Amino acid sequence: MLKQGLFPDAHVLPSVIKACAGLLAVKIGKQVHGFSLASGISLDSFVQSSLVHFYVKCDELVDAHKLFDNMVERDVVSWSALAAGYARKGDAVNARKVFNEVKNLGFQPNTVSWNGMIAGFNRSGCFLDAVLMFQQMHKHGFKSDGTSISSVLPAIGDLGYLSSGTQVHGYVIKNGFAVDKCIVSALIDMYGKCGYALEMSQVLEDMGQVEVGACNALITGLARHGLVDKALGVFKELQGQQMELNVVSWTSVIACCSQHGKDIEALELFREMQASGVKPNAVTIPCLLPACGNIAALMHGKAAHCFSLRRGISGDVYVGSALIDMYANCGKIQLARCCFDRMSVRNLVCWNAMLGGYAMHGKAKEAIEFFLLMQRSGQKPDSVSLTSLLSACSQSGLTEEGHRYFDRMTTDHGIKPRVEHYACVVSLLGRAGKLEEAYSMIEKMPFEPDACVWGALLSSCRVHHNMSLGGVAARKLFELEPKNPGNYILLSNIYASKGRYKEVDKIRDIMGDKGLRKNPGCSWIEVKNKVHMLLAGDKSLPQMAQIMEKLNRLSIEMKKAGYSPNTDYVLQDVEEQEKEHILCGHSEKLAVVFGILNMSPGSPLRVTKNLRICGDCHAVIKFISRFERREIFVRDTNRYHHFKDGDCSCGDYW
DNA sequence: ATAGGGTTAG
C-alpha cells in the first residue's frame, strides 16, 4: 500500500496493529505506532485503543499504560485490556488497581473484562487470583459464560480444588455447556490434575462425540497418572479411527513417552508425526529432546536441533534449555555451552541446565566458574543451582570448596539448605572417605533425612567397603524404600567385596521373600541413526557370538597388560571363571563392544546405562579406550565417564 | 471499513 503511494488512514491502521498483536511483532508494531504519530492520526480513539491492545498482547505494560494515560477517550474495553495485561504478567497488585479504577470512573466492567482477568491470572500462574476473580464475578451479579469457565478450570485443577471443580462441572451440565469442546477439554484436564482418572473418560463420554482436543486432554491426564499404556492406547485408537490428529495430540503423546522411559518410542512417534504431515512446533521439540538425551541419541538430538534452526524456533528459551540439557546428556558439554552462548534471551532454567551439565560431567572447576559468571551476569541462583554446584564439587572431590559453598548458602545467596543439599554434602564427605563425618552430618540435620541422604551414605560405604555404617544406612533405606532393589544390591556388594557370601545369600533370600529382583542392567548405543538397546546377559542379540569373541580377545590383551578382573561386582558365590563370565555379560561392556564392531574406526562411542557403571566395566573400558584408540563416553545414573587413552574423566573418584 | 475474553502439549 505504501509502495503504491497510498496513505493508510485511521480506518486501516487498527487492522494493521491488530495483525502485529496477533503475530507478537513488537518491532513492526512500534514502527506502525511511529507512523501514526508522524501522520497525525495517533489521536484517533480506534488507533489508540488498538495500540493499547497491541502493547498488552506483547507484554509491554509500561508502554500500554503510558498510551492509556494519554488517551483522548478512554473506554471500558481498553481499561479491562490493561488490567488483564497486568494479570497476564502476574502483577496482581496493578491488575486489581487498574481493574478497580474502572468502577471508580463510572464504568461497569462487563463479562469480557472479568474473563480477561481470569484468563490473565491463569496464564501467569496466579491460580488463586483467577479463582477469586471467578467468584467475585458471580458476587457482582455476572453470570459466567463458556469463556469464564474454560479459563477458570485450569486454575482450579492446578490448585487441586476438587470440590470447586465438581461444582463448576454441575454448572456446566445445568447450562448445557457439556458439549463445548474447550470446556470439555478443560474439565478433563481439571479432573486429571485433581487425581480423578475415572471422571476424565466419563466427561468425554458425556460429550457424545469424539473431539480431538478433549482426547488430547485425556491422553495427558492418563500419562499424569502413570497410565502410559492407556494413554498410548487412546492415541493409537484415534489414529485407527482416522481422526485428524493435531500438533497437540502428537506433542502430548511424545511427552508421555519421553517422561516415562519410552524414549525409543518417542523418537519413532516424532518420525511418524512428520510423515503424517503435522508440523512440530516450539513445544514439540522440548518434549522430544529429553528422549534423545535420556539414551544419548546424539544424531536424533542434532536432527531436532537442525529442525529448530530451520523453523526459526531455536531462540525459544524452552527449546534452548532443552538443547543444552540434551547435548550435556549426550556427552557434548561443549556443544551444550555453544547453545547457551548463542541464546539471546536466557532464564534461570537455561543457567541451571548448563550448570547441571557441568555437574554431571564432574567438571567442578567449570561449574564454579560458570556459577560466578551467572552471578556477574545478574542471574540470581536458586536452590537447584546450588544442588548442581555442590554435586559437581562432590563428583570431583573438591571437598573443601563444596563445604564452603554449603556453609555460605544462606548468607551469600539467601537460600536455606534443603534436604537435597544435605545429601550432596553427605556424598561430598562420604566419597572423600570421611564416612564418620558424613554420618554425623546426617545426625545434625535439622529435618528428617530422606532416601537420597541415606543413599549417598550407602554408596560411599560401598566405595570404601564400610560394612558397619553401610548396614546402618541400608536398614534406614529398607524402611524408606522397601521396594527399591538397588539398596539391597549395594549392601550385598559391600558384603561380596569382603567375601561374606553368607550375608549376600541372606540378602538375596530377603529380596526373594519380598518379591524383589535386581533391576536388569540395560545400556543404549546409537549406531548409524539407530538406537540399540542391550540387556545384560542378552543371548538373543544377533551379533552375540562376535561380541563375545571380541571380548575374549580383549581380555587376553588385558591380562597381558596386567589387568585382573574385579570380581567384587559379582554377587553370586561361584567359581572365579564363572564370575569373569558374568562380568562379560554386563550391558555396558556389550554396548561398547557392539559399538566397536559396528562403527567406523576412531569414531567416539556413546553409551548410556540404566544403573551405575560397574567397577570392572570401568577398568575394562579404560583399557579399551587405549587399546582401540577410541574415545568412549558412558553415562550412568550418576554421572558421565569420558574414557580416553586409558584414563577416565572421573579420575577413578566415584 | 476500524478495538476485547476460552481448552488440551514444555
XYZ file of C-alpha atoms (C1' of nucleotides) in Angstrom:
664
model
C 0.000 0.000 0.000
C 2.801 2.372 0.957
C 4.761 1.387 -2.133
C 1.809 2.331 -4.301
C 1.818 5.744 -2.695
C -1.393 5.173 -0.798
C -1.607 6.631 2.662
C -3.044 4.427 5.430
C -5.668 6.309 7.406
C -7.210 5.876 10.843
C -9.517 3.200 9.473
C -6.816 0.943 8.128
C -4.247 1.282 10.864
C -6.157 -0.587 13.615
C -6.272 -3.656 11.381
C -2.530 -3.463 10.794
C -1.924 -3.057 14.511
C -4.182 -5.994 15.272
C -2.161 -8.132 12.904
C 1.043 -7.067 14.696
C -0.549 -8.010 18.026
C -1.581 -11.383 16.649
C 1.982 -12.093 15.492
C 3.538 -10.532 18.591
C 5.526 -8.463 16.097
C 6.781 -5.896 18.595
C 9.206 -4.117 16.283
C 6.794 -3.670 13.388
C 4.006 -2.644 15.744
C 6.201 0.062 17.208
C 7.015 1.241 13.688
C 3.309 1.491 12.933
C 2.875 3.410 16.185
C 5.587 5.765 14.991
C 3.845 6.097 11.650
C 0.608 7.082 13.379
C 2.428 9.767 15.361
C 4.138 11.116 12.260
C 0.981 11.165 10.203
C -1.088 12.838 12.885
C -3.688 10.119 13.253
C -2.392 8.988 16.649
C -5.224 10.790 18.395
C -7.874 8.665 16.774
C -9.550 6.657 19.506
C -9.663 3.479 17.420
C -5.945 3.735 16.703
C -5.170 4.389 20.355
C -7.333 1.588 21.578
C -5.814 -0.923 19.195
C -2.322 0.202 20.222
C -3.146 -0.382 23.875
C -4.188 -3.892 22.962
C -1.095 -4.400 20.918
C 1.204 -3.430 23.799
C -0.749 -5.556 26.259
C -0.560 -8.605 23.974
C 3.188 -8.120 23.613
C 3.585 -7.828 27.393
C 4.842 -4.237 27.093
C 2.816 -2.966 30.020
C 4.789 0.256 30.564
C 4.080 1.377 27.013
C 0.492 0.204 27.240
C -0.089 2.161 30.414
C 1.602 5.291 29.048
C -0.563 5.174 25.964
C -3.630 4.594 28.034
C -2.918 7.633 30.210
C -2.696 9.773 27.088
C -5.868 8.512 25.503
C -8.345 11.123 24.385
C -11.294 8.940 25.125
C -10.821 6.047 27.488
C -13.301 3.212 27.248
C -14.168 0.085 29.189
C -12.544 -2.129 26.611
C -9.128 -0.537 26.934
C -9.396 -0.311 30.709
C -10.060 -4.009 31.023
C -7.410 -4.908 28.480
C -4.834 -3.022 30.534
C -5.967 -4.676 33.767
C -5.880 -8.094 32.112
C -2.401 -7.247 30.822
C -1.123 -6.858 34.380
C -2.815 -10.111 35.321
C -1.047 -11.855 32.410
C 2.229 -10.585 33.801
C 1.417 -11.947 37.234
C 1.320 -8.413 38.646
C -1.775 -8.922 40.791
C -1.380 -5.609 42.608
C -1.509 -3.437 39.497
C -4.081 -5.695 37.862
C -6.506 -5.178 40.720
C -5.687 -1.481 40.969
C -6.477 -0.825 37.327
C -9.468 -3.132 37.380
C -10.996 -1.320 40.357
C -10.344 2.086 38.808
C -12.786 1.123 36.072
C -15.595 1.273 38.567
C -14.308 4.486 40.198
C -14.622 6.234 36.875
C -18.189 5.201 36.495
C -17.551 2.332 34.075
C -19.007 -1.066 34.696
C -16.780 -3.993 33.866
C -18.582 -6.429 31.612
C -18.289 -10.173 31.243
C -15.381 -9.775 28.856
C -13.499 -7.691 31.428
C -13.929 -10.362 34.095
C -12.963 -13.095 31.687
C -9.830 -11.237 30.680
C -8.762 -11.045 34.300
C -9.436 -14.726 34.944
C -7.547 -15.782 31.814
C -4.702 -13.383 32.592
C -4.207 -14.673 36.127
C -4.458 -18.224 34.911
C -1.760 -17.614 32.301
C 0.686 -16.142 34.770
C 0.179 -18.907 37.291
C -1.759 -16.757 39.785
C -4.285 -19.550 40.162
C -5.804 -18.391 43.403
C -6.358 -14.906 41.955
C -8.060 -16.452 38.938
C -10.443 -18.446 41.121
C -11.132 -15.416 43.340
C -11.960 -13.323 40.266
C -14.348 -16.024 39.137
C -16.099 -15.966 42.496
C -16.224 -12.165 42.650
C -17.690 -12.086 39.199
C -20.647 -14.087 40.482
C -20.915 -11.951 43.601
C -21.212 -8.890 41.381
C -24.139 -10.441 39.626
C -22.436 -11.568 36.435
C -23.197 -14.977 35.041
C -20.142 -16.849 33.874
C -20.175 -17.956 30.267
C -18.224 -20.609 28.414
C -15.126 -18.450 28.309
C -15.063 -17.809 32.052
C -15.440 -21.498 32.727
C -12.732 -22.726 30.406
C -10.404 -20.072 31.825
C -11.020 -20.860 35.461
C -10.946 -24.657 35.241
C -7.178 -24.986 34.651
C -6.603 -22.791 37.696
C -8.949 -24.933 39.801
C -7.079 -28.024 38.627
C -3.668 -26.613 39.456
C -4.891 -25.756 42.942
C -6.394 -29.221 43.282
C -9.751 -27.736 44.334
C -11.805 -30.805 43.516
C -14.986 -29.594 45.195
C -14.946 -26.273 43.286
C -14.236 -28.241 40.133
C -17.202 -30.535 40.726
C -19.415 -27.505 41.390
C -18.362 -25.935 38.107
C -18.982 -29.279 36.413
C -22.549 -29.226 37.745
C -22.991 -25.682 36.458
C -21.679 -26.795 33.069
C -24.221 -29.622 32.820
C -27.109 -27.431 34.003
C -26.334 -24.757 31.450
C -25.786 -27.059 28.527
C -22.043 -26.402 28.219
C -21.155 -30.112 28.352
C -20.739 -30.247 24.584
C -18.441 -27.216 24.259
C -15.076 -28.636 23.236
C -12.961 -26.118 25.131
C -14.933 -26.706 28.300
C -14.808 -30.473 27.973
C -11.019 -30.375 27.498
C -10.696 -28.093 30.480
C -12.890 -30.353 32.612
C -10.857 -33.425 31.719
C -7.686 -31.509 32.500
C -9.117 -30.408 35.849
C -10.126 -33.927 36.908
C -6.738 -35.228 35.809
C -4.902 -32.655 37.900
C -7.151 -33.370 40.887
C -6.335 -37.054 40.717
C -9.662 -38.303 39.335
C -8.767 -40.579 36.449
C -12.162 -42.220 36.040
C -14.062 -38.941 35.803
C -11.975 -37.978 32.777
C -13.365 -40.663 30.488
C -16.853 -40.018 31.878
C -16.731 -36.356 30.843
C -15.531 -37.342 27.401
C -18.317 -39.905 27.068
C -20.952 -37.386 28.180
C -19.931 -35.141 25.340
C -21.300 -37.741 22.993
C -18.702 -37.284 20.263
C -15.010 -37.796 19.704
C -13.274 -34.442 19.722
C -9.534 -34.174 19.252
C -8.851 -31.525 21.913
C -10.757 -33.445 24.552
C -8.888 -36.626 23.621
C -5.587 -34.758 23.907
C -6.548 -33.712 27.415
C -7.378 -37.342 28.204
C -4.006 -38.572 26.920
C -2.158 -36.092 29.120
C -4.393 -36.903 32.075
C -3.729 -40.631 31.765
C 0.004 -40.021 31.429
C -0.115 -37.846 34.531
C -1.487 -40.847 36.407
C 1.299 -43.055 35.106
C -1.191 -44.919 32.915
C 1.200 -44.716 29.999
C -0.064 -47.717 28.064
C -3.639 -46.496 28.359
C -2.585 -43.078 27.068
C -0.809 -44.688 24.126
C -3.865 -46.868 23.586
C -6.128 -43.819 23.274
C -3.702 -42.283 20.812
C -3.450 -45.437 18.696
C -7.225 -45.764 18.688
C -7.611 -42.216 17.384
C -5.060 -42.993 14.696
C -7.017 -46.106 13.747
C -10.244 -44.116 13.514
C -8.594 -41.772 11.002
C -9.163 -38.954 13.469
C -7.459 -35.768 12.384
C -4.638 -35.549 14.927
C -3.151 -32.132 15.536
C 0.191 -30.891 16.810
C -1.026 -31.028 20.417
C -2.012 -34.697 20.053
C 1.429 -35.663 18.771
C 3.242 -33.480 21.270
C 1.220 -34.916 24.163
C 1.974 -38.482 23.248
C 5.666 -37.751 22.629
C 5.863 -36.045 26.032
C 4.108 -39.020 27.588
C 6.781 -41.363 26.183
C 9.839 -39.261 26.942
C 8.635 -38.723 30.505
C 8.045 -42.397 31.177
C 11.117 -44.191 29.921
C 9.775 -44.891 26.432
C 12.484 -42.941 24.671
C 12.814 -45.006 21.534
C 9.019 -44.838 21.123
C 9.186 -41.048 21.447
C 11.747 -40.849 18.629
C 9.641 -43.140 16.480
C 6.494 -41.060 17.106
C 8.351 -37.899 16.117
C 9.259 -39.515 12.814
C 5.672 -40.676 12.302
C 4.409 -37.216 13.136
C 6.463 -35.633 10.387
C 5.466 -38.344 7.944
C 1.823 -37.614 8.712
C 2.312 -34.010 7.688
C 1.761 -32.397 11.087
C 4.449 -29.799 11.738
C 6.229 -29.949 15.094
C 6.412 -26.600 16.867
C 8.299 -24.898 19.690
C 6.583 -27.088 22.274
C 7.115 -30.383 20.465
C 10.899 -30.011 20.442
C 11.372 -29.644 24.225
C 9.132 -32.697 24.649
C 11.207 -34.741 22.240
C 14.722 -33.668 23.237
C 14.715 -35.338 26.682
C 14.114 -38.648 24.907
C 17.294 -38.070 22.848
C 19.214 -37.095 25.955
C 17.951 -39.997 28.049
C 19.510 -42.550 25.733
C 22.293 -40.320 24.346
C 20.839 -40.480 20.844
C 23.078 -37.669 19.624
C 22.181 -37.915 15.944
C 18.468 -37.699 16.702
C 19.139 -34.788 19.032
C 21.158 -32.995 16.372
C 18.407 -33.587 13.852
C 15.925 -31.976 16.235
C 18.369 -29.080 16.692
C 18.623 -28.580 12.908
C 14.865 -28.737 12.704
C 14.596 -25.941 15.287
C 17.066 -23.814 13.357
C 15.155 -24.296 10.103
C 11.845 -23.498 11.761
C 13.293 -20.437 13.495
C 12.394 -21.648 16.977
C 15.910 -22.235 18.286
C 15.776 -18.939 20.162
C 12.852 -20.044 22.300
C 14.001 -20.388 25.920
C 12.300 -23.744 26.341
C 13.918 -25.077 23.162
C 17.262 -23.613 24.195
C 17.243 -25.138 27.678
C 16.151 -28.477 26.272
C 19.019 -28.349 23.749
C 21.564 -27.576 26.480
C 20.230 -30.457 28.501
C 20.212 -32.826 25.541
C 23.803 -32.073 24.499
C 25.001 -32.373 28.086
C 23.205 -35.695 28.386
C 24.782 -36.882 25.140
C 28.254 -36.091 26.448
C 28.669 -33.000 24.266
C 29.263 -30.487 27.001
C 30.978 -28.015 24.643
C 28.015 -28.091 22.269
C 25.745 -27.505 25.236
C 27.819 -24.442 26.044
C 27.645 -23.237 22.434
C 23.854 -23.386 22.591
C 23.920 -21.500 25.853
C 26.233 -18.822 24.485
C 24.126 -18.348 21.359
C 20.903 -17.684 23.211
C 19.800 -14.058 23.175
C 17.256 -14.478 25.969
C 18.080 -16.685 28.930
C 16.261 -17.533 32.097
C 17.185 -19.365 35.267
C 16.313 -22.715 33.700
C 18.945 -22.208 30.975
C 21.642 -21.380 33.521
C 20.664 -24.354 35.661
C 20.653 -26.697 32.669
C 24.234 -25.718 31.867
C 25.347 -25.907 35.482
C 23.714 -29.314 35.802
C 25.623 -30.423 32.705
C 28.961 -29.465 34.221
C 27.988 -31.301 37.405
C 27.023 -34.457 35.543
C 30.365 -34.386 33.755
C 32.196 -33.945 37.028
C 33.623 -30.651 35.777
C 33.736 -28.862 39.089
C 36.150 -26.134 38.031
C 33.933 -25.204 35.079
C 30.844 -25.394 37.273
C 32.314 -22.968 39.797
C 33.479 -20.602 37.061
C 30.039 -20.744 35.460
C 28.373 -20.149 38.796
C 30.441 -16.975 39.218
C 29.607 -15.874 35.665
C 25.961 -16.407 36.471
C 26.144 -14.016 39.386
C 28.184 -11.460 37.458
C 25.500 -11.544 34.762
C 22.886 -10.635 37.319
C 21.175 -14.011 37.399
C 20.361 -14.999 40.959
C 20.909 -18.695 41.642
C 18.164 -20.774 43.227
C 18.248 -23.967 45.214
C 18.564 -26.047 42.038
C 21.717 -24.132 41.058
C 23.236 -24.816 44.461
C 22.421 -28.524 44.215
C 24.283 -28.739 40.922
C 27.233 -26.778 42.254
C 27.544 -28.963 45.353
C 27.084 -32.117 43.353
C 29.861 -31.007 40.966
C 32.183 -30.481 43.919
C 31.308 -33.865 45.346
C 31.850 -35.598 41.985
C 35.378 -34.320 41.662
C 36.482 -34.372 45.235
C 36.527 -30.628 45.855
C 35.555 -31.347 49.429
C 36.597 -28.056 50.990
C 35.160 -25.818 48.275
C 31.895 -27.731 48.367
C 31.671 -27.446 52.100
C 32.333 -23.720 51.912
C 29.562 -23.151 49.351
C 27.214 -25.151 51.544
C 28.069 -23.143 54.653
C 27.524 -19.839 52.863
C 24.300 -20.688 51.060
C 22.092 -18.653 53.331
C 24.410 -15.678 53.856
C 25.603 -15.355 50.249
C 22.506 -16.362 48.319
C 19.607 -16.300 50.735
C 18.869 -19.962 50.084
C 18.139 -22.183 53.049
C 19.753 -25.608 52.672
C 17.183 -28.266 51.850
C 17.421 -31.984 52.192
C 18.969 -32.389 48.703
C 21.809 -30.043 49.668
C 22.496 -32.127 52.746
C 22.525 -35.205 50.521
C 25.221 -33.537 48.392
C 27.346 -32.773 51.439
C 26.953 -36.310 52.756
C 28.146 -37.573 49.408
C 30.921 -34.946 49.343
C 32.274 -36.184 52.671
C 31.480 -39.823 52.069
C 33.286 -40.115 48.769
C 36.300 -38.453 50.305
C 36.330 -41.292 52.818
C 35.120 -39.148 55.709
C 32.288 -41.535 56.466
C 32.009 -40.748 60.154
C 31.769 -37.035 59.388
C 29.121 -37.770 56.790
C 27.175 -39.763 59.324
C 27.345 -37.041 61.951
C 26.178 -34.575 59.303
C 23.068 -36.697 58.917
C 22.517 -36.757 62.644
C 22.870 -32.965 62.808
C 20.353 -32.314 60.013
C 17.512 -30.022 61.060
C 14.985 -32.303 59.382
C 14.282 -35.957 58.785
C 16.880 -37.371 56.359
C 15.275 -38.892 53.269
C 16.257 -41.747 50.992
C 18.628 -39.556 48.958
C 20.644 -38.733 52.065
C 20.911 -42.334 53.257
C 21.543 -43.431 49.681
C 24.502 -41.041 49.468
C 25.933 -42.577 52.624
C 25.347 -46.137 51.445
C 27.043 -45.500 48.082
C 30.033 -44.012 49.859
C 30.196 -47.031 52.128
C 30.184 -49.183 49.006
C 33.170 -47.288 47.632
C 35.104 -47.520 50.887
C 33.935 -51.054 51.834
C 32.471 -49.921 55.156
C 30.161 -52.627 56.454
C 29.011 -51.108 59.732
C 27.857 -47.682 58.509
C 26.686 -49.280 55.285
C 24.452 -51.527 57.363
C 23.014 -48.538 59.235
C 22.255 -46.669 56.016
C 20.818 -49.756 54.344
C 18.456 -50.513 57.225
C 17.078 -46.955 57.025
C 16.677 -47.310 53.273
C 14.859 -50.636 53.604
C 12.302 -48.783 55.749
C 12.057 -45.744 53.477
C 12.031 -47.532 50.127
C 11.122 -51.152 50.799
C 10.674 -51.835 47.107
C 13.922 -50.440 45.722
C 16.164 -53.370 44.835
C 19.174 -51.062 44.360
C 19.708 -50.646 48.092
C 19.809 -54.416 48.677
C 22.255 -54.784 45.817
C 24.558 -52.060 47.165
C 24.673 -53.678 50.579
C 25.376 -57.095 49.138
C 28.123 -55.531 47.007
C 29.780 -54.435 50.233
C 29.486 -57.923 51.696
C 30.646 -59.586 48.484
C 33.739 -57.404 48.348
C 34.645 -58.721 51.806
C 33.913 -62.314 50.833
C 30.929 -62.504 53.198
C 28.807 -64.673 50.959
C 26.574 -65.869 53.810
C 25.309 -62.306 54.234
C 24.993 -61.944 50.489
C 22.802 -65.050 50.435
C 20.721 -63.751 53.323
C 20.009 -60.530 51.469
C 19.094 -62.463 48.358
C 16.615 -64.504 50.406
C 15.054 -61.369 51.863
C 14.718 -59.951 48.377
C 13.109 -63.164 47.227
C 10.628 -63.072 50.112
C 9.670 -59.538 49.164
C 9.380 -60.469 45.514
C 12.182 -58.080 44.558
C 14.607 -58.721 41.735
C 17.749 -56.887 40.743
C 16.819 -54.407 38.021
C 18.255 -55.847 34.850
C 21.190 -53.810 33.577
C 20.453 -52.144 30.295
C 22.532 -49.964 28.002
C 21.841 -47.992 24.870
C 24.070 -47.040 21.986
C 23.260 -45.167 18.795
C 24.819 -46.657 15.671
C 24.126 -45.124 12.260
C 20.999 -43.264 13.374
C 19.515 -46.266 15.055
C 19.425 -46.703 18.802
C 20.204 -50.195 20.061
C 19.264 -51.466 23.476
C 21.445 -54.135 25.068
C 20.381 -56.114 28.103
C 22.835 -57.737 30.492
C 23.419 -61.338 29.512
C 21.234 -60.904 26.432
C 21.606 -64.049 24.347
C 19.120 -63.073 21.661
C 21.427 -60.453 20.143
C 22.248 -61.366 16.532
C 25.911 -60.387 16.892
C 26.378 -62.022 20.296
C 28.963 -64.563 19.100
C 31.087 -61.843 17.525
C 30.792 -59.659 20.610
C 31.907 -62.450 22.927
C 34.784 -63.328 20.634
C 35.966 -59.721 20.596
C 35.605 -59.503 24.379
C 37.693 -62.653 24.813
C 40.408 -61.297 22.589
C 40.402 -58.050 24.512
C 40.553 -59.867 27.801
C 43.637 -61.785 26.710
C 45.312 -58.478 25.818
C 44.252 -57.004 29.112
C 45.651 -59.855 31.127
C 48.919 -59.480 29.258
C 48.890 -55.861 30.368
C 48.467 -56.909 33.966
C 44.729 -56.475 34.417
C 42.810 -58.848 36.640
C 39.008 -58.923 36.631
C 37.412 -57.257 39.618
C 35.015 -59.924 40.723
C 33.777 -57.916 43.736
C 30.940 -56.916 41.484
C 29.611 -60.415 41.198
C 27.154 -61.284 43.947
C 26.903 -64.971 43.240
C 29.272 -67.218 45.178
C 30.570 -69.058 42.146
C 33.945 -70.037 40.738
C 36.244 -67.229 39.584
C 35.929 -68.399 35.987
C 32.168 -68.134 36.190
C 32.427 -64.696 37.770
C 34.512 -63.471 34.875
C 31.900 -64.830 32.567
C 29.130 -62.954 34.387
C 31.133 -59.730 34.216
C 31.458 -60.179 30.460
C 27.694 -60.103 30.159
C 27.331 -56.629 31.674
C 25.326 -54.466 29.337
C 27.799 -51.575 29.197
C 30.578 -53.906 28.004
C 28.269 -55.414 25.430
C 27.281 -51.957 24.187
C 30.877 -50.753 23.932
C 31.984 -53.837 22.009
C 28.865 -53.655 19.851
C 29.864 -50.083 19.035
C 33.430 -51.073 18.185
C 32.217 -53.776 15.829
C 29.732 -51.555 14.057
C 31.128 -48.035 13.999
C 33.922 -46.705 11.867
C 37.391 -46.913 13.464
C 38.258 -43.975 15.663
C 34.756 -42.557 15.956
C 33.695 -41.956 19.549
C 31.208 -44.263 21.264
C 28.362 -43.002 23.432
C 26.728 -45.415 25.807
C 24.083 -44.815 28.449
C 23.205 -47.181 31.219
C 20.171 -47.513 33.467
C 22.250 -48.364 36.551
C 25.610 -47.250 37.825
C 28.605 -48.478 35.901
C 30.322 -51.467 37.478
C 33.897 -51.154 38.674
C 35.148 -53.940 36.483
C 33.487 -52.488 33.405
C 35.085 -49.168 34.293
C 38.562 -50.729 34.315
C 37.902 -52.664 31.119
C 36.572 -49.675 29.222
C 39.589 -47.621 30.292
C 41.765 -50.296 28.736
C 39.632 -50.488 25.602
C 39.854 -46.715 25.094
C 43.638 -47.025 24.859
C 43.883 -50.325 23.052
C 41.276 -49.443 20.427
C 42.169 -45.750 20.305
C 38.590 -44.726 20.880
C 37.022 -42.045 22.955
C 34.216 -43.689 24.894
C 31.505 -41.843 26.775
C 29.460 -43.781 29.287
C 26.701 -42.043 31.185
C 25.317 -43.966 34.111
C 22.620 -42.903 36.561
C 25.176 -40.946 38.476
C 27.436 -39.101 36.063
C 29.418 -39.119 32.844
C 32.573 -41.135 32.356
C 34.721 -39.967 29.476
C 37.324 -42.601 28.646
C 40.350 -41.593 26.627
C 43.852 -43.047 26.252
C 43.315 -45.448 29.130
C 42.041 -42.855 31.592
C 38.638 -41.697 32.698
C 37.458 -38.138 33.301
C 36.240 -39.157 36.747
C 39.833 -39.815 37.767
C 38.554 -43.055 39.316
C 36.917 -40.922 42.001
C 33.406 -42.316 42.325
C -14.287 -0.441 6.614
C -11.534 0.098 12.397
C -10.644 -2.065 19.001
C -11.922 -7.073 23.667
C -12.260 -12.864 26.511
C -11.509 -19.664 26.217
C -9.338 -25.681 26.377
C -5.652 -29.706 25.501
C 1.335 -30.258 24.562
C 7.031 -27.785 27.678
